[in-house]
Amino acid sequence: MMIVGIILFGCFMSCVCADGAADVVLSCAFVEEGTGLGGIGGRAAFVRTPATLVLRDVAVASDESLETLTPFAPPSIPDPDLLLFEAKVSSIEIPNAEVLLHADCNEQEVMCEISSYSLQGSQESSDPTYFMVSLSVDGVEFNAALILQTLSVEKDPSTLVQNKLYLPLSKSGTLLTDVIFLVFSHIKSVSVPLRGDVLLNCGFRQHDTALSQEVGIEWRLQHRGKGRKVLEMKTRLDDAEQFTVVHGERRASSMDASLVVGDGNASLTLNKLKVLDEGTYICTVSLGLFHAQQVIQLHIKQPPHVSLSEEKLILKKSPKTLSCHSSKYYPLDAQMDWLFLAPTDTEPSVYPDQGSLTSHRQHGDGTYSLSSHLTVPPSVSAGTKIICRVSHPAQDAPLSVSAVVETAQPDSYWWVLGFLIITVLFFHQVMR
Ligand SMILES: *[C@@H]1O[C@H](CO)[C@@H](O)[C@H](O)[C@H]1NC(C)=O
């Protein structure tokens, strides 16, 4: 009963609803670069201060049950120490925002960081002031970067000023803002097999077209400390015909200008993936003086092809070598084990000898191969299955291949048999 009560309370806290729209209340951290006091070697440390973000009037599907939700109530006495950001979202759509509404009830953690945002190229501390919000939800494909713009507050002698940011507070003690621009993605990370195709999702929304008539999208790849441009597109928002595209070294990549203009969809398609395409992709959308990013990890995962040198292992007096080959996989971390299944057993056991591994071989396409050689002594009983098991991150379950041990009929057996046949034939002849 207690637990149910707490969960319900959590849900009550997170949403506040009116017809078809809800308020989402998020616990955030206001992140600032410290002045180096705590930093080592002059590197700035980050200072995190608890903050709250209230997203007002987030559009919700009409079939959403809103009865369980109670309105967000600002503190009864405004507190200038609190960092309470109130953002209007009625004029901009946050794609998939229902995820935020349900995260609390589904026990998914929402990561929310707010920081000051300074405009590119502008020096003077301006009115309005801008903030950047980074949002992501644990275990759900929801990531967004929002730019908030402060709204003007009617000042009178009773107006309070926020103690940290020196900005005027509204009557209810909140910092009133508007979401003016956002960049989002549905994925944080994606795994694709070699030679496959992938769509890296990235989209944007803006408050109104007054920000800029031109949008710039740049996709960069960052890998092992090196960065390179993949694709860059600039297009007018009122005319999808007027765009320019600059390709980086990677040719088989594309973006659709009509989707950019029509849907704010800046997704990148990569075809015929190679090992070299792996890394961190950064989608940067620029609109006038504003720019925001999303980051997506692309992993290449190619499962190994596994084979054994023999299907049947015919043992005579001397030991025999059985080889297991794992070929053309990526990434490097493959594990090979030898197991055996005796004729009387139902479950395989770990083979006492784990064979000898060759070193990894790397192919021209970046994939790897590895072999393991096992010496099987003649004492292994016939009917035993010898299994080579290969685990690799590209496959959910390990792959197994096996060979069955057969004992060669001893040579003397043939002598006896031959002798018997000759004897029978001999008597047959004699008796006629
Ligand atoms: C962009 O368009 C593609 C193809 O139609 C679609 O699969 C994807 O979900 C869209 N992404 C966004 C962010 O709108």
PDB file of C-alpha atoms in Angstrom, residues 161-263:
ATOM      1  CA  VAL A 161      15.236  39.337  -8.257  1.00  0.00           C
ATOM      2  CA  GLN A 162      16.655  35.820  -8.469  1.00  0.00           C
ATOM      3  CA  ASN A 163      19.761  35.703  -6.270  1.00  0.00           C
ATOM      4  CA  LYS A 164      22.029  33.775  -8.608  1.00  0.00           C
ATOM      5  CA  LEU A 165      21.016  35.048 -12.034  1.00  0.00           C
ATOM      6  CA  TYR A 166      19.964  38.607 -11.106  1.00  0.00           C
ATOM      7  CA  LEU A 167      16.846  38.239 -13.210  1.00  0.00           C
ATOM      8  CA  PRO A 168      13.410  39.515 -12.181  1.00  0.00           C
ATOM      9  CA  LEU A 169      10.970  36.868 -10.960  1.00  0.00           C
ATOM     10  CA  SER A 170       7.298  36.629 -11.841  1.00  0.00           C
ATOM     11  CA  LYS A 171       4.638  37.140  -9.151  1.00  0.00           C
ATOM     12  CA  SER A 172       4.712  33.408  -8.446  1.00  0.00           C
ATOM     13  CA  GLY A 173       8.493  33.375  -8.045  1.00  0.00           C
ATOM     14  CA  THR A 174       9.348  31.769 -11.384  1.00  0.00           C
ATOM     15  CA  LEU A 175      11.714  32.781 -14.178  1.00  0.00           C
ATOM     16  CA  LEU A 176       9.317  33.170 -17.085  1.00  0.00           C
ATOM     17  CA  THR A 177      10.657  31.868 -20.370  1.00  0.00           C
ATOM     18  CA  ASP A 178       9.562  30.701 -23.771  1.00  0.00           C
ATOM     19  CA  VAL A 179      10.996  27.742 -25.706  1.00  0.00           C
ATOM     20  CA  ILE A 180      12.109  29.315 -28.967  1.00  0.00           C
ATOM     21  CA  PHE A 181      14.179  26.597 -30.623  1.00  0.00           C
ATOM     22  CA  LEU A 182      14.843  22.935 -30.064  1.00  0.00           C
ATOM     23  CA  VAL A 183      16.829  20.115 -31.629  1.00  0.00           C
ATOM     24  CA  PHE A 184      15.868  16.525 -30.843  1.00  0.00           C
ATOM     25  CA  SER A 185      16.653  12.958 -31.706  1.00  0.00           C
ATOM     26  CA  HIS A 186      14.877   9.654 -31.110  1.00  0.00           C
ATOM     27  CA  ILE A 187      18.059   7.665 -30.674  1.00  0.00           C
ATOM     28  CA  LYS A 188      21.152   7.846 -28.494  1.00  0.00           C
ATOM     29  CA  SER A 189      22.964   4.947 -30.024  1.00  0.00           C
ATOM     30  CA  VAL A 190      22.490   2.529 -32.899  1.00  0.00           C
ATOM     31  CA  SER A 191      24.226  -0.702 -33.955  1.00  0.00           C
ATOM     32  CA  VAL A 192      24.310  -1.650 -37.610  1.00  0.00           C
ATOM     33  CA  PRO A 193      25.920  -4.574 -39.468  1.00  0.00           C
ATOM     34  CA  LEU A 194      28.630  -3.981 -42.009  1.00  0.00           C
ATOM     35  CA  ARG A 195      27.457  -2.884 -45.462  1.00  0.00           C
ATOM     36  CA  GLY A 196      24.061  -2.003 -43.952  1.00  0.00           C
ATOM     37  CA  ASP A 197      22.272   1.358 -44.167  1.00  0.00           C
ATOM     38  CA  VAL A 198      21.240   3.577 -41.286  1.00  0.00           C
ATOM     39  CA  LEU A 199      19.133   6.673 -40.655  1.00  0.00           C
ATOM     40  CA  LEU A 200      20.557   8.893 -37.937  1.00  0.00           C
ATOM     41  CA  ASN A 201      17.613  10.773 -36.539  1.00  0.00           C
ATOM     42  CA  CYS A 202      17.742  14.492 -35.891  1.00  0.00           C
ATOM     43  CA  GLY A 203      15.026  17.107 -36.048  1.00  0.00           C
ATOM     44  CA  PHE A 204      14.360  20.701 -35.051  1.00  0.00           C
ATOM     45  CA  ARG A 205      11.477  23.016 -34.233  1.00  0.00           C
ATOM     46  CA  GLN A 206      11.397  26.767 -33.953  1.00  0.00           C
ATOM     47  CA  HIS A 207       9.050  29.156 -32.265  1.00  0.00           C
ATOM     48  CA  ASP A 208       8.431  31.245 -35.338  1.00  0.00           C
ATOM     49  CA  THR A 209      10.229  31.839 -38.589  1.00  0.00           C
ATOM     50  CA  ALA A 210      11.408  35.233 -37.342  1.00  0.00           C
ATOM     51  CA  LEU A 211      14.592  33.634 -35.947  1.00  0.00           C
ATOM     52  CA  SER A 212      15.992  33.106 -39.405  1.00  0.00           C
ATOM     53  CA  GLN A 213      14.899  32.345 -42.924  1.00  0.00           C
ATOM     54  CA  GLU A 214      17.833  30.046 -43.443  1.00  0.00           C
ATOM     55  CA  VAL A 215      18.746  26.871 -41.634  1.00  0.00           C
ATOM     56  CA  GLY A 216      22.174  25.276 -41.566  1.00  0.00           C
ATOM     57  CA  ILE A 217      22.667  21.619 -40.689  1.00  0.00           C
ATOM     58  CA  GLU A 218      26.030  20.081 -40.144  1.00  0.00           C
ATOM     59  CA  TRP A 219      26.758  16.407 -39.439  1.00  0.00           C
ATOM     60  CA  ARG A 220      30.181  15.646 -38.032  1.00  0.00           C
ATOM     61  CA  LEU A 221      31.818  12.392 -37.061  1.00  0.00           C
ATOM     62  CA  GLN A 222      34.082  12.255 -34.053  1.00  0.00           C
ATOM     63  CA  HIS A 223      36.172   9.129 -33.581  1.00  0.00           C
ATOM     64  CA  ARG A 224      39.249   8.420 -31.476  1.00  0.00           C
ATOM     65  CA  GLY A 225      40.012  12.110 -31.038  1.00  0.00           C
ATOM     66  CA  LYS A 226      39.628  12.928 -34.730  1.00  0.00           C
ATOM     67  CA  GLY A 227      36.734  14.880 -36.174  1.00  0.00           C
ATOM     68  CA  ARG A 228      35.563  15.172 -39.728  1.00  0.00           C
ATOM     69  CA  LYS A 229      32.641  16.683 -41.548  1.00  0.00           C
ATOM     70  CA  VAL A 230      30.224  14.198 -43.070  1.00  0.00           C
ATOM     71  CA  LEU A 231      27.634  16.430 -44.655  1.00  0.00           C
ATOM     72  CA  GLU A 232      26.558  20.037 -44.493  1.00  0.00           C
ATOM     73  CA  MET A 233      23.375  21.548 -45.840  1.00  0.00           C
ATOM     74  CA  LYS A 234      22.095  25.107 -45.957  1.00  0.00           C
ATOM     75  CA  THR A 235      18.598  25.789 -47.129  1.00  0.00           C
ATOM     76  CA  ARG A 236      16.020  28.545 -47.105  1.00  0.00           C
ATOM     77  CA  LEU A 237      13.048  27.639 -44.957  1.00  0.00           C
ATOM     78  CA  ASP A 238      10.564  29.049 -47.418  1.00  0.00           C
ATOM     79  CA  ASP A 239      12.027  27.327 -50.440  1.00  0.00           C
ATOM     80  CA  ALA A 240      13.322  23.769 -50.444  1.00  0.00           C
ATOM     81  CA  GLU A 241      14.676  24.258 -53.948  1.00  0.00           C
ATOM     82  CA  GLN A 242      17.323  26.697 -52.782  1.00  0.00           C
ATOM     83  CA  PHE A 243      19.803  24.590 -50.909  1.00  0.00           C
ATOM     84  CA  THR A 244      23.501  23.883 -50.960  1.00  0.00           C
ATOM     85  CA  VAL A 245      25.132  20.648 -49.881  1.00  0.00           C
ATOM     86  CA  VAL A 246      28.773  20.077 -49.036  1.00  0.00           C
ATOM     87  CA  HIS A 247      29.934  16.463 -48.723  1.00  0.00           C
ATOM     88  CA  GLY A 248      32.833  15.429 -46.546  1.00  0.00           C
ATOM     89  CA  GLU A 249      35.066  12.520 -47.545  1.00  0.00           C
ATOM     90  CA  ARG A 250      32.214  10.101 -47.074  1.00  0.00           C
ATOM     91  CA  ARG A 251      30.214   9.991 -50.288  1.00  0.00           C
ATOM     92  CA  ALA A 252      27.299   7.628 -49.619  1.00  0.00           C
ATOM     93  CA  SER A 253      25.465   9.984 -47.272  1.00  0.00           C
ATOM     94  CA  SER A 254      22.366  12.059 -47.820  1.00  0.00           C
ATOM     95  CA  MET A 255      19.848  14.439 -46.311  1.00  0.00           C
ATOM     96  CA  ASP A 256      16.529  15.395 -47.810  1.00  0.00           C
ATOM     97  CA  ALA A 257      16.086  19.168 -48.267  1.00  0.00           C
ATOM     98  CA  SER A 258      12.313  18.887 -48.615  1.00  0.00           C
ATOM     99  CA  LEU A 259      12.093  17.018 -45.271  1.00  0.00           C
ATOM    100  CA  VAL A 260      14.310  19.660 -43.667  1.00  0.00           C
ATOM    101  CA  VAL A 261      12.046  22.455 -44.842  1.00  0.00           C
ATOM    102  CA  GLY A 262       8.722  20.646 -44.540  1.00  0.00           C
ATOM    103  CA  ASP A 263       9.133  18.666 -41.304  1.00  0.00           C
TER     104      ASP A 263
END
